[in-house]
Coordinates of C-alpha atoms in Angstrom, one line a residue:
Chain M
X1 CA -26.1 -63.1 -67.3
X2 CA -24.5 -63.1 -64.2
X3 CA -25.6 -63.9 -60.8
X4 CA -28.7 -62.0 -59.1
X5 CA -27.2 -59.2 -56.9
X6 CA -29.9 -59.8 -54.6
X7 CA -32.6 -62.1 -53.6
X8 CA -35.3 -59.8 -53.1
X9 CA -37.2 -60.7 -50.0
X10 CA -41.0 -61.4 -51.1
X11 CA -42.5 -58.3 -49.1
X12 CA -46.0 -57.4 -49.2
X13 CA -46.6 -54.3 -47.8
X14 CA -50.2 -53.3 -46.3
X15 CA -51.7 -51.4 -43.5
X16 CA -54.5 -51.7 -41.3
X17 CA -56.6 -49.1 -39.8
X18 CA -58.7 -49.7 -36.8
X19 CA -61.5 -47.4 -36.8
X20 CA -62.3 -48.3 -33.0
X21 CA -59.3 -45.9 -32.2
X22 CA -59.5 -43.3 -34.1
X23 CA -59.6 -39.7 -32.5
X24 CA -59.6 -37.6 -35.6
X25 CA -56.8 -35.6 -34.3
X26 CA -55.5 -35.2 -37.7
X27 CA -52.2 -35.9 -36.6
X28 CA -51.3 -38.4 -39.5
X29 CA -52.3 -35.5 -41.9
X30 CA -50.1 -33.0 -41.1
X31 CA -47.3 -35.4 -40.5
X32 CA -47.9 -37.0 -43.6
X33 CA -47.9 -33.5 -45.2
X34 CA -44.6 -32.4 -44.0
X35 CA -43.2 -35.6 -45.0
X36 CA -44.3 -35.6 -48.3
X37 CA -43.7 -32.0 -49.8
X38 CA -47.6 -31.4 -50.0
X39 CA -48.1 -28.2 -51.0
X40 CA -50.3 -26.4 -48.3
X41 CA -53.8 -25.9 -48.7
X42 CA -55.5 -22.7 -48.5
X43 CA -59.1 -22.0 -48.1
X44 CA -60.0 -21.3 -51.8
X45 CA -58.3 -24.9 -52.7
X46 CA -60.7 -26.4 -50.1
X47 CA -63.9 -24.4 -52.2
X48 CA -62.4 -25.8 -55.1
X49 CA -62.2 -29.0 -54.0
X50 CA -58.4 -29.1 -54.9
X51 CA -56.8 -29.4 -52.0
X52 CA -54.1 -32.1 -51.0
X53 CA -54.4 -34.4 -48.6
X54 CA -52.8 -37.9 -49.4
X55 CA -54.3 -39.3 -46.1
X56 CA -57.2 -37.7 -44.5
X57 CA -59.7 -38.0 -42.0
X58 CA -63.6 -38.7 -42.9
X59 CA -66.0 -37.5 -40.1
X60 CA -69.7 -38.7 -39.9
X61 CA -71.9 -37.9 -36.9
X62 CA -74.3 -40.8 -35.8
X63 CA -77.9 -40.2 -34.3
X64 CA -79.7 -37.1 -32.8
X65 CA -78.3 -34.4 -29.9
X66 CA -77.8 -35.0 -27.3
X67 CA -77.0 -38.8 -28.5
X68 CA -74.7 -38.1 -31.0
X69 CA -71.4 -40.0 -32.0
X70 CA -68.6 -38.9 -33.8
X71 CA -67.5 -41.2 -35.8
X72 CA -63.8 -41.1 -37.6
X73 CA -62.3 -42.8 -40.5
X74 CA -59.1 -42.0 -42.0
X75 CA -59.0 -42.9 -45.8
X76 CA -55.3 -42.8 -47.8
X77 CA -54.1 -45.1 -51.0
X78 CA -55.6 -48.3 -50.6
X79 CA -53.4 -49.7 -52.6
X80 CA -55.4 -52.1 -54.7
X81 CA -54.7 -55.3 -56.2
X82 CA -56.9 -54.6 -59.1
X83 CA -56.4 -50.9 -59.0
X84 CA -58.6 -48.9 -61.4
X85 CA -56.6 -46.2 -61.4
X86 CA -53.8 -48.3 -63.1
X87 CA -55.2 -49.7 -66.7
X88 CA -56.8 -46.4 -67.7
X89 CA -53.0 -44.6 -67.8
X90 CA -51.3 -44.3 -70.5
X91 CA -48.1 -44.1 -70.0
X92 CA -47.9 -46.4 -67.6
X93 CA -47.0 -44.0 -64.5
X94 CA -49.5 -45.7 -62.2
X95 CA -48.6 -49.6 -61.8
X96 CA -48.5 -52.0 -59.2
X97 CA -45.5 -53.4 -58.6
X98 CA -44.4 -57.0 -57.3
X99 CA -44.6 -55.4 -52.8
X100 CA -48.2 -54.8 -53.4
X101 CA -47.8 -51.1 -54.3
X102 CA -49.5 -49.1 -56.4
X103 CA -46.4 -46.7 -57.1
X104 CA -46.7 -43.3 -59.1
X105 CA -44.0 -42.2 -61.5
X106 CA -43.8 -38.4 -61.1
X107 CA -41.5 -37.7 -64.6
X108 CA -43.6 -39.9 -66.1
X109 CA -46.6 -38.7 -65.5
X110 CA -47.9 -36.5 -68.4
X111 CA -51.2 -35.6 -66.1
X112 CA -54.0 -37.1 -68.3
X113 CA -55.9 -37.8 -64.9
X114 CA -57.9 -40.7 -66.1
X115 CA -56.5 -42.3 -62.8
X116 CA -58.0 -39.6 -60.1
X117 CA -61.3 -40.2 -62.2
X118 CA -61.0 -44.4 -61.9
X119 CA -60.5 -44.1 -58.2
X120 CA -63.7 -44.7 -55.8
X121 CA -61.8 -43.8 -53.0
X122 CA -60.7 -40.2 -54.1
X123 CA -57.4 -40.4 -53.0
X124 CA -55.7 -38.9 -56.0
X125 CA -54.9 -35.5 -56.0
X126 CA -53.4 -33.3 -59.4
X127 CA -50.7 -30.8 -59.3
X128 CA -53.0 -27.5 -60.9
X129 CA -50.4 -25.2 -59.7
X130 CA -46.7 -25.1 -59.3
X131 CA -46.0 -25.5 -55.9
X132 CA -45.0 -22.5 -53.4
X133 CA -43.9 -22.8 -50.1
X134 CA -43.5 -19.6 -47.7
X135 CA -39.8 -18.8 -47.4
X136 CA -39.7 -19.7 -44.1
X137 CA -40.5 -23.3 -44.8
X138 CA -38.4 -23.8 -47.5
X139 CA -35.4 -25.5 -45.8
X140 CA -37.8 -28.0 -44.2
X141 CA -38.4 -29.6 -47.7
X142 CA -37.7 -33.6 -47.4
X143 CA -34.9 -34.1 -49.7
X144 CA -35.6 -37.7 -50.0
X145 CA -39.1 -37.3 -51.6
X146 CA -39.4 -35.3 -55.3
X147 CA -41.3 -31.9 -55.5
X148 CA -44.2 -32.3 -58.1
X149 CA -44.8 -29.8 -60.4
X150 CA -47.6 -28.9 -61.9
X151 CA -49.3 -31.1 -64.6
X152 CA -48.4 -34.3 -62.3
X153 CA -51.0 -36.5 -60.3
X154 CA -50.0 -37.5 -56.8
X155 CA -50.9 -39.7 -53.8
X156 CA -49.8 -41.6 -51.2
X157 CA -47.0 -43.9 -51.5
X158 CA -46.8 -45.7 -48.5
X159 CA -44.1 -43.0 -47.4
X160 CA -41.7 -45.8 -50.1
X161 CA -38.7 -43.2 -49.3
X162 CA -38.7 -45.3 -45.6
X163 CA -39.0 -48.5 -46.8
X164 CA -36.4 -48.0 -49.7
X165 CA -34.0 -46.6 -46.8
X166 CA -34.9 -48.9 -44.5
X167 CA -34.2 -52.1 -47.0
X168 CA -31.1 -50.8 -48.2
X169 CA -29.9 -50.2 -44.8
X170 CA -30.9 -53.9 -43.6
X171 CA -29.0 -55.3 -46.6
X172 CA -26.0 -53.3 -45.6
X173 CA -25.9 -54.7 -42.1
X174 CA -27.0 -57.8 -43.7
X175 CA -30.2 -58.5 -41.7
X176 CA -33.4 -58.6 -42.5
X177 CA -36.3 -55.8 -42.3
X178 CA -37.8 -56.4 -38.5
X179 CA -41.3 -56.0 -38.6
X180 CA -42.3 -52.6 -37.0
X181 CA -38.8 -50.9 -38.4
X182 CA -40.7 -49.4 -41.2
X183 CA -43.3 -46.9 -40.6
X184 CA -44.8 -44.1 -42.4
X185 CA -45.4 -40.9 -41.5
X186 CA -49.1 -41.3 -40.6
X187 CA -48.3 -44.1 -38.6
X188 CA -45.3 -42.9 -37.0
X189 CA -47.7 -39.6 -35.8
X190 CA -50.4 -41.7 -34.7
X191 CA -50.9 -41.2 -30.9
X192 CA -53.3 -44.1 -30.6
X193 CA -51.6 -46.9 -33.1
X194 CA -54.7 -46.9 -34.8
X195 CA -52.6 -47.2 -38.5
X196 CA -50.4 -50.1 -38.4
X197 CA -48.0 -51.0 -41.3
X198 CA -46.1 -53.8 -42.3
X199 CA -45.1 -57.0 -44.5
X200 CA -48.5 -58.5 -45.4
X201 CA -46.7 -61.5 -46.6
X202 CA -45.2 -62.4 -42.9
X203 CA -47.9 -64.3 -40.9
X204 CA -46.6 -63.1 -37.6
X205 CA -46.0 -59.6 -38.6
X206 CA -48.2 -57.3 -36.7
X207 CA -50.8 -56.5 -39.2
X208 CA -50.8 -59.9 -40.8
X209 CA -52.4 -60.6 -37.0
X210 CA -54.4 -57.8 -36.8
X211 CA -56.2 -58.2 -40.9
X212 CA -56.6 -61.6 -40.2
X213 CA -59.2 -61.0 -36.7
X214 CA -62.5 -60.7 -36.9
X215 CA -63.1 -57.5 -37.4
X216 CA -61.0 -56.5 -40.7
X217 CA -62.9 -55.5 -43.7
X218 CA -61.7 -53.3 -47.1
X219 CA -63.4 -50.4 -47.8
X220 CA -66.0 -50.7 -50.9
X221 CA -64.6 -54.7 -51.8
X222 CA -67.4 -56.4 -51.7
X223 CA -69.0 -54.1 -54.5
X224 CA -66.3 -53.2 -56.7
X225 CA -63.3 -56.4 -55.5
X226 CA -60.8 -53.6 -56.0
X227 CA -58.8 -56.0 -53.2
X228 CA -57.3 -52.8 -51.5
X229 CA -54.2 -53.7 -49.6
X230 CA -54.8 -51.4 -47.0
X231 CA -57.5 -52.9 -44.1
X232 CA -60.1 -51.4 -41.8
X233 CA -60.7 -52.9 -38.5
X234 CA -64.8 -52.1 -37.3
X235 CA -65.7 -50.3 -34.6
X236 CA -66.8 -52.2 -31.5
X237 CA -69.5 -50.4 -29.4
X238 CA -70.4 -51.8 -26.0
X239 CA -73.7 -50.4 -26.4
X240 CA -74.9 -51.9 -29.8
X241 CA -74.2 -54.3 -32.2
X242 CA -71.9 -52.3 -34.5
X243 CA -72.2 -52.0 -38.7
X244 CA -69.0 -52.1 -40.2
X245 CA -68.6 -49.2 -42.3
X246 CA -68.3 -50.0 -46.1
Chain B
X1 CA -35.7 -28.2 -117.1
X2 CA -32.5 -26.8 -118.6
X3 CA -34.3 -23.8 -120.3
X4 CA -35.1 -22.7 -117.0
X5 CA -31.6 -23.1 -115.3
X6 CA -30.2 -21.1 -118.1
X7 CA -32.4 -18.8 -117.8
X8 CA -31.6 -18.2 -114.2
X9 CA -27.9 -18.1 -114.8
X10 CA -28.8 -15.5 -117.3
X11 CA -30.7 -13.3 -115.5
X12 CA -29.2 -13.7 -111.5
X13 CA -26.6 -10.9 -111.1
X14 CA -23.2 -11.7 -110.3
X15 CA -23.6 -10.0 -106.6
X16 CA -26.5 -12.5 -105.6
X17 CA -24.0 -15.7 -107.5
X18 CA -21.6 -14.4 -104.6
X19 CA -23.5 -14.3 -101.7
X20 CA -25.9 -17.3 -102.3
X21 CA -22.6 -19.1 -101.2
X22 CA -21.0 -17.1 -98.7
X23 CA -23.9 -16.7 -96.4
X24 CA -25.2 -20.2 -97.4
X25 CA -22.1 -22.3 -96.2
X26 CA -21.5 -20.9 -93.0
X27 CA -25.5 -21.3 -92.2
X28 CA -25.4 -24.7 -93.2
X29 CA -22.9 -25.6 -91.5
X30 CA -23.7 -23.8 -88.2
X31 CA -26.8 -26.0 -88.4
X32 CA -25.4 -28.9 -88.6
X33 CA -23.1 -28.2 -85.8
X34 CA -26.5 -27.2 -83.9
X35 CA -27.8 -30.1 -84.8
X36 CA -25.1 -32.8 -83.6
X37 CA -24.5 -30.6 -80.0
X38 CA -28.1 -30.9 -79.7
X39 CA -28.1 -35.0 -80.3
X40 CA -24.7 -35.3 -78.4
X41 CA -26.5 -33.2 -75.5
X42 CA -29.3 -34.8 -75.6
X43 CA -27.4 -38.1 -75.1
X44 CA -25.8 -36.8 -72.2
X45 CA -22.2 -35.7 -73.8
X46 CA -22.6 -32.4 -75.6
X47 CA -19.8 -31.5 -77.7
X48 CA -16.7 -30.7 -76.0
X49 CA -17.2 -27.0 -76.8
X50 CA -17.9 -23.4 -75.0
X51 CA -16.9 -25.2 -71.6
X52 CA -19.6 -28.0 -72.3
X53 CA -17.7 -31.0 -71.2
X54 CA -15.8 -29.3 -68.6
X55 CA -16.4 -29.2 -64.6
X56 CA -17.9 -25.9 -62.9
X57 CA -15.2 -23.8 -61.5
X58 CA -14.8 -24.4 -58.3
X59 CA -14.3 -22.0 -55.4
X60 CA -10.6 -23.5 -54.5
X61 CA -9.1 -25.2 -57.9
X62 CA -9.0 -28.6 -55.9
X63 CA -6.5 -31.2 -57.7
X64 CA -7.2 -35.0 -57.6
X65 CA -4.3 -35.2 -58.9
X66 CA -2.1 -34.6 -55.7
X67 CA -4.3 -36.2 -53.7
X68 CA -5.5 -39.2 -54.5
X69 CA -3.3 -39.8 -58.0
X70 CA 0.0 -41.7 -57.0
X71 CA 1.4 -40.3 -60.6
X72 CA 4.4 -37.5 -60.7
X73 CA 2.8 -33.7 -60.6
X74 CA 3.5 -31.6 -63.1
X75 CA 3.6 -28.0 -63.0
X76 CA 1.7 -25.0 -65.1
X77 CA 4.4 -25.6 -67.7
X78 CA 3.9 -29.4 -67.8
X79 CA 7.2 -29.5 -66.0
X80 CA 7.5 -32.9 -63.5
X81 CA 8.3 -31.2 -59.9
X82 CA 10.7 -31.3 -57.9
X83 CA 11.4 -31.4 -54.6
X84 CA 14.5 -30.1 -52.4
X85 CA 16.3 -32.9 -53.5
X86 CA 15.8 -32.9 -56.6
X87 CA 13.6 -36.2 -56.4
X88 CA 9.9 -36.4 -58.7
X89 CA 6.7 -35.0 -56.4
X90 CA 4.6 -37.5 -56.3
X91 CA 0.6 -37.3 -55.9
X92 CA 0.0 -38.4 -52.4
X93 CA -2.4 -40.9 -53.4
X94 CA -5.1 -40.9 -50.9
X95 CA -7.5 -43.3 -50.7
X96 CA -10.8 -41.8 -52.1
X97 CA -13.3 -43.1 -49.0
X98 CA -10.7 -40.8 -46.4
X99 CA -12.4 -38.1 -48.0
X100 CA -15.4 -39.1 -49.2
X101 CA -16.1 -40.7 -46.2
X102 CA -20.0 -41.9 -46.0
X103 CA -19.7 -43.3 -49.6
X104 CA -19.4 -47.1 -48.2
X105 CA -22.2 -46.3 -45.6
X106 CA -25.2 -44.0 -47.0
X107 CA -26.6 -42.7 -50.7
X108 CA -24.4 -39.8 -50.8
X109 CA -20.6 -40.0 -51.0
X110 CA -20.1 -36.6 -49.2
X111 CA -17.7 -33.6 -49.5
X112 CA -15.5 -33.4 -47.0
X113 CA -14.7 -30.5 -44.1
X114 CA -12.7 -27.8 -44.8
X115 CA -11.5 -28.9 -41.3
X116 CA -10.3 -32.2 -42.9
X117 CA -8.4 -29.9 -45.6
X118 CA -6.2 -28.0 -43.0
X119 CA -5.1 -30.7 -41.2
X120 CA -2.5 -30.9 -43.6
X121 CA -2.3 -27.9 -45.0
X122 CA -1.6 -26.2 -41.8
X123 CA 1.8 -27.1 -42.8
X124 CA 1.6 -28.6 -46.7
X125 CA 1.9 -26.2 -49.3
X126 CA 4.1 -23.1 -49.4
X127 CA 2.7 -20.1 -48.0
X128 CA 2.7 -18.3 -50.8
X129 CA 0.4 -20.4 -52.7
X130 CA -3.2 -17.9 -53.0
X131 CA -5.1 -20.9 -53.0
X132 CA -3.7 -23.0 -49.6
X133 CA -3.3 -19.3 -48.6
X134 CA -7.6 -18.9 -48.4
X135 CA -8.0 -22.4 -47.6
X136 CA -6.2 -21.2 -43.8
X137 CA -7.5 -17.8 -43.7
X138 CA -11.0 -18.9 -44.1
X139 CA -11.0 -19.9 -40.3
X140 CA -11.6 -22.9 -38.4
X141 CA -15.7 -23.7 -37.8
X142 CA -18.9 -21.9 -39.2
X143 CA -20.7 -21.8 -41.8
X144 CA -18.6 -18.7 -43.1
X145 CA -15.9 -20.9 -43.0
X146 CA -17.9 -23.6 -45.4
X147 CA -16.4 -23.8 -49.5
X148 CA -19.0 -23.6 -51.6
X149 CA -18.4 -26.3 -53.9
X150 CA -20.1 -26.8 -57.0
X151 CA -21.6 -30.2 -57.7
X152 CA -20.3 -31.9 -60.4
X153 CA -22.7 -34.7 -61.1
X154 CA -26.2 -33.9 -60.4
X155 CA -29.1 -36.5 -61.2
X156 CA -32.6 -34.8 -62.2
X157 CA -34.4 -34.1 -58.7
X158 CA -36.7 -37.0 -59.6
X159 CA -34.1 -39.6 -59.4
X160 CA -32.8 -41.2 -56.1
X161 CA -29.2 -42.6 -56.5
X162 CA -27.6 -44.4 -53.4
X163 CA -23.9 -45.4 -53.1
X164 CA -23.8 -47.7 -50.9
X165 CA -25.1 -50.5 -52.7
X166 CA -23.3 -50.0 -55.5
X167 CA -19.7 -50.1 -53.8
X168 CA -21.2 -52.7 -52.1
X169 CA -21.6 -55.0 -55.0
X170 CA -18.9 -53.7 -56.9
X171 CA -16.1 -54.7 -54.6
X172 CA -17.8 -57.7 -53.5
X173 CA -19.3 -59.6 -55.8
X174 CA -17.5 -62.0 -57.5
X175 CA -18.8 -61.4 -60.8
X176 CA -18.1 -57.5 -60.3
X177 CA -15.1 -58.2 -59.8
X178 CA -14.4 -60.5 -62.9
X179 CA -15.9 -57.3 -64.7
X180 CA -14.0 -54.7 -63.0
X181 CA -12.2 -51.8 -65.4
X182 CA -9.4 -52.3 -63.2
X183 CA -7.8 -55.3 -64.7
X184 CA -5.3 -55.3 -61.9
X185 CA -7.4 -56.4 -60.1
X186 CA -8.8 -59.2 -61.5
X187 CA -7.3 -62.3 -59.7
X188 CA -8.2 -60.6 -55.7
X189 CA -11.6 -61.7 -53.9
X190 CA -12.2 -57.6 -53.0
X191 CA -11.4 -55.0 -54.0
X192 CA -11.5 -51.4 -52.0
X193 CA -14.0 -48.5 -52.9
X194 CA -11.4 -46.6 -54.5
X195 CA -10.6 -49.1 -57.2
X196 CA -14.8 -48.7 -58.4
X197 CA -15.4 -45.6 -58.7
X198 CA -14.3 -45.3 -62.0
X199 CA -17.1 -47.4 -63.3
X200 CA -19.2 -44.6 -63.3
X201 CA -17.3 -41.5 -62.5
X202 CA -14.2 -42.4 -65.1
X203 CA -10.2 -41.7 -63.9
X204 CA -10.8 -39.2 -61.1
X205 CA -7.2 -39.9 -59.9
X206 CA -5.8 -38.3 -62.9
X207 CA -8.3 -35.1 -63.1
X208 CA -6.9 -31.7 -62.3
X209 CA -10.3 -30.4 -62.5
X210 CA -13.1 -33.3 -61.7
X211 CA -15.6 -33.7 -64.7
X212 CA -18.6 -36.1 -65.4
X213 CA -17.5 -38.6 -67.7
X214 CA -20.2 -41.1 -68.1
X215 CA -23.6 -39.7 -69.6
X216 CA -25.3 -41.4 -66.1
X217 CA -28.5 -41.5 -68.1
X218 CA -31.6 -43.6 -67.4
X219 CA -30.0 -46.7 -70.3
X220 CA -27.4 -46.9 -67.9
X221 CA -28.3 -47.1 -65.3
X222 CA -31.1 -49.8 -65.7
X223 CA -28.6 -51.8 -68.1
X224 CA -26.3 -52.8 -65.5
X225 CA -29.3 -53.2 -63.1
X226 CA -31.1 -55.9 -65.5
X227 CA -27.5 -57.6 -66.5
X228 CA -26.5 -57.7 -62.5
X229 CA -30.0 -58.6 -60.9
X230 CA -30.9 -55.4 -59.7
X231 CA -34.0 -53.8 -59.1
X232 CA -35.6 -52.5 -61.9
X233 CA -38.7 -51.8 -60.8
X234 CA -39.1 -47.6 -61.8
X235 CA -39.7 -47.2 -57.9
X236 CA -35.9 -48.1 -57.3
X237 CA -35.3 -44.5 -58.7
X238 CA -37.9 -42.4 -59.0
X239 CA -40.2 -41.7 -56.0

């Protein structure tokens, strides 16, 4: 045994998403789509309820016409600490691993989909058909980020192709990762900053600040303590005192 | 027992005594060939046979050899070369980052320009060589102009495999070092890029053709990254 190549910094990665922003422009969704190689969704996959969208946006109206409120949440991977999806695989291609992901192995997947059926928050999605593209949009394929094919579950993975580049490339130019340098596509797209990511496990780290206010809560804990790593921040209405989603 | 193997002896004709053999060697045989290329392929080094084992053509026969080996050239005939003096030609011994420039920098080592190759060969190389001979006429510029090289070493799309830290560590760290294939090397505090390739890529120098050498499978890979510290975590590699 030789000397450790690296000390691994102790990251924690999480995200918060403050609901008091959010537009519903569905901006993160199609960024996160091109990003990802999601295979595009056509009307019938909506009917079938198959359709792919590894972040999307929930929409819930709120009272009577003409005093009605839109309300938006967007819902992606939460990420859990005590995942459901994980213990029910297996093979082992759903884990969590020591950055508080909850990473999928593509090749090792053998598509059982015991995991989309553990998940409360429905954020699984399974490969039923081999992906097709339009010719047109074949070049604009991310090379960094595997095609599935069909048989393989999916989800969100905390767009890991930019924090794996991004940590390689701050141990390169020996520094460390700067809070803010890392952001995936959702948040990236978001016009409002209502999705902020970040190290969890660095108290002055932008969401470490923003989980730790008042106003943070996890969707579904409190019944089911799946400890999601990913954390909502409740809508504040001038008008009334507001019920936190959840 | 023996009643009954008598009486087949008696009662097989002489034709089927014949064949049984003839047909029955070669098949078994052929099987058992089948059946060690299959385990050899499967292991990542099929048997050396029907061009398994060998590197894709490529567009312009491209020789490490003169390049970046330092060692005399030989000709078609195995013939050491000579120059106008009568001296040995030597490979020109080019260091393998001039050309494969972003391998200290980014995840892939890259191919260089055809732009790169005429710089010299404007003048190198007699004219009457066909290969140098396309390598000028192609043009400067465009993407007509662009060889389409085959790729030699090709990871399954679900794998990510980034240079960078690998040169990194291997002409860094100390213990990398200690360990390096290049004995020669042994005593210096760093070595340069070109000296570590060979860890995974084997003698590229002295390849007239380039070929994979190393099975680069999963065992590997995730050997050296346990006995060196390295990630192991499946997300390293597959995402």
């Amino acid at each position: 045994m030789v000397q450790p190549a690296q000390q691994i910094a102790a990251h924690h990665w999480g995200m918060t998403v403050d609901v008091d922003r959010c537009t519903g422009c569905q901006a993160c969704v199609v960024a996160c789509q091109a990003e990802n190689n999601l295979p595009i969704n056509l009307e019938e996959h909506f009917h079938q309820k198959r359709a792919f969208e590894w972040i999307r946006v929930e929409r819930y109206w709120e009272g009577e016409f003409p005093n009605i409120k839109a309300r938006f949440i967007p819902i992606l991977c939460q990420h859990c600490e005590n995942a459901p999806c994980e213990p029910v695989c297996p093979v082992y291609a759903t884990y969590h691993n020591d950055q508080g992901m909850n990473v999928q192995v593509y090749n090792r997947c053998v598509g059982t989909r015991y995991c989309a059926n553990g998940c409360p928050y429905q954020v699984r999605f399974f490969n039923y058909w081999e992906p097709v593209w339009p010719e047109a949009l074949r070049n604009q394929l991310n090379p960094d980020v595997t095609v599935r094919s069909r048989g393989v579950m999916e989800k969100c993975s905390f767009c890991v192709q930019r924090i794996r580049r991004a940590r390689i490339e701050a141990k390169r130019d020996g520094r460390a990762v700067a809070d803010g340098e890392i952001q995936p596509a959702c948040v990236q797209a978001c016009p409002t900053n209502t999705l902020v990511f970040g190290d969890l496990n660095d108290p002055n780290s932008k969401v470490s600040k923003l989980r730790n206010g008042r106003r943070a809560y996890r969707l579904l804990n409190d019944a089911l303590r799946t400890e999601p790593n990913v954390y909502y921040l409740a809508r504040v209405d001038n008008d009334e005192a507001e019920v936190a989603h959840g | 027992m023996l009643e009954f193997m008598n009486r087949m002896r008696r009662t097989t004709p002489l034709w089927v005594k014949i064949i049984v053999p003839l047909v029955g060697l070669p098949v078994t045989a052929a099987l058992a060939f089948a059946v060690v290329f299959v385990i050899t392929a499967w292991l990542g080094k099929p048997l050396p046979v029907f061009g398994f084992g060998e590197g894709p053509e490529q567009p312009i026969p491209f020789p490490h050899t003169a390049h970046a080996g330092t060692a005399v050239l030989v000709d078609t005939a195995g013939m050491a070369r000579k120059d106008a003096q009568g001296n040995d030609l030597h490979g020109v011994g080019l260091d393998c980052a001039f050309c494969h420039r972003t391998v200290t920098q980014s995840a892939s080592a890259g191919i260089p320009a055809r732009e790169q190759c005429v710089t010299c060969h404007k003048v190198i190389g007699s004219a009457d060589k066909d290969t140098l001979a396309r390598l000028r006429e192609l043009g400067l510029g465009g993407i007509e102009g662009a060889i389409n090289w085959q790729r030699v070493h090709r990871l399954p799309d679900s794998v990510r495999f980034v240079h960078e830290p690998h040169i990194r560590y291997l002409t860094t760290h100390p213990a990398a070092i200690e360990n390096s294939p290049d004995k020669t090397i042994g005593s210096a505090t760093s070595v340069t890029p070109a000296q570590v390739c060979s860890t995974c890529h084997g003698d590229i120098a002295t390849m007239t053709k380039v070929k994979q050498v190393e099975a680069l499978k999963m065992g590997q890979c995730v050997n050296c990254h346990r006995d060196n510290g390295a990630p192991t975590d499946c997300i390293t590699c597959h995402f």
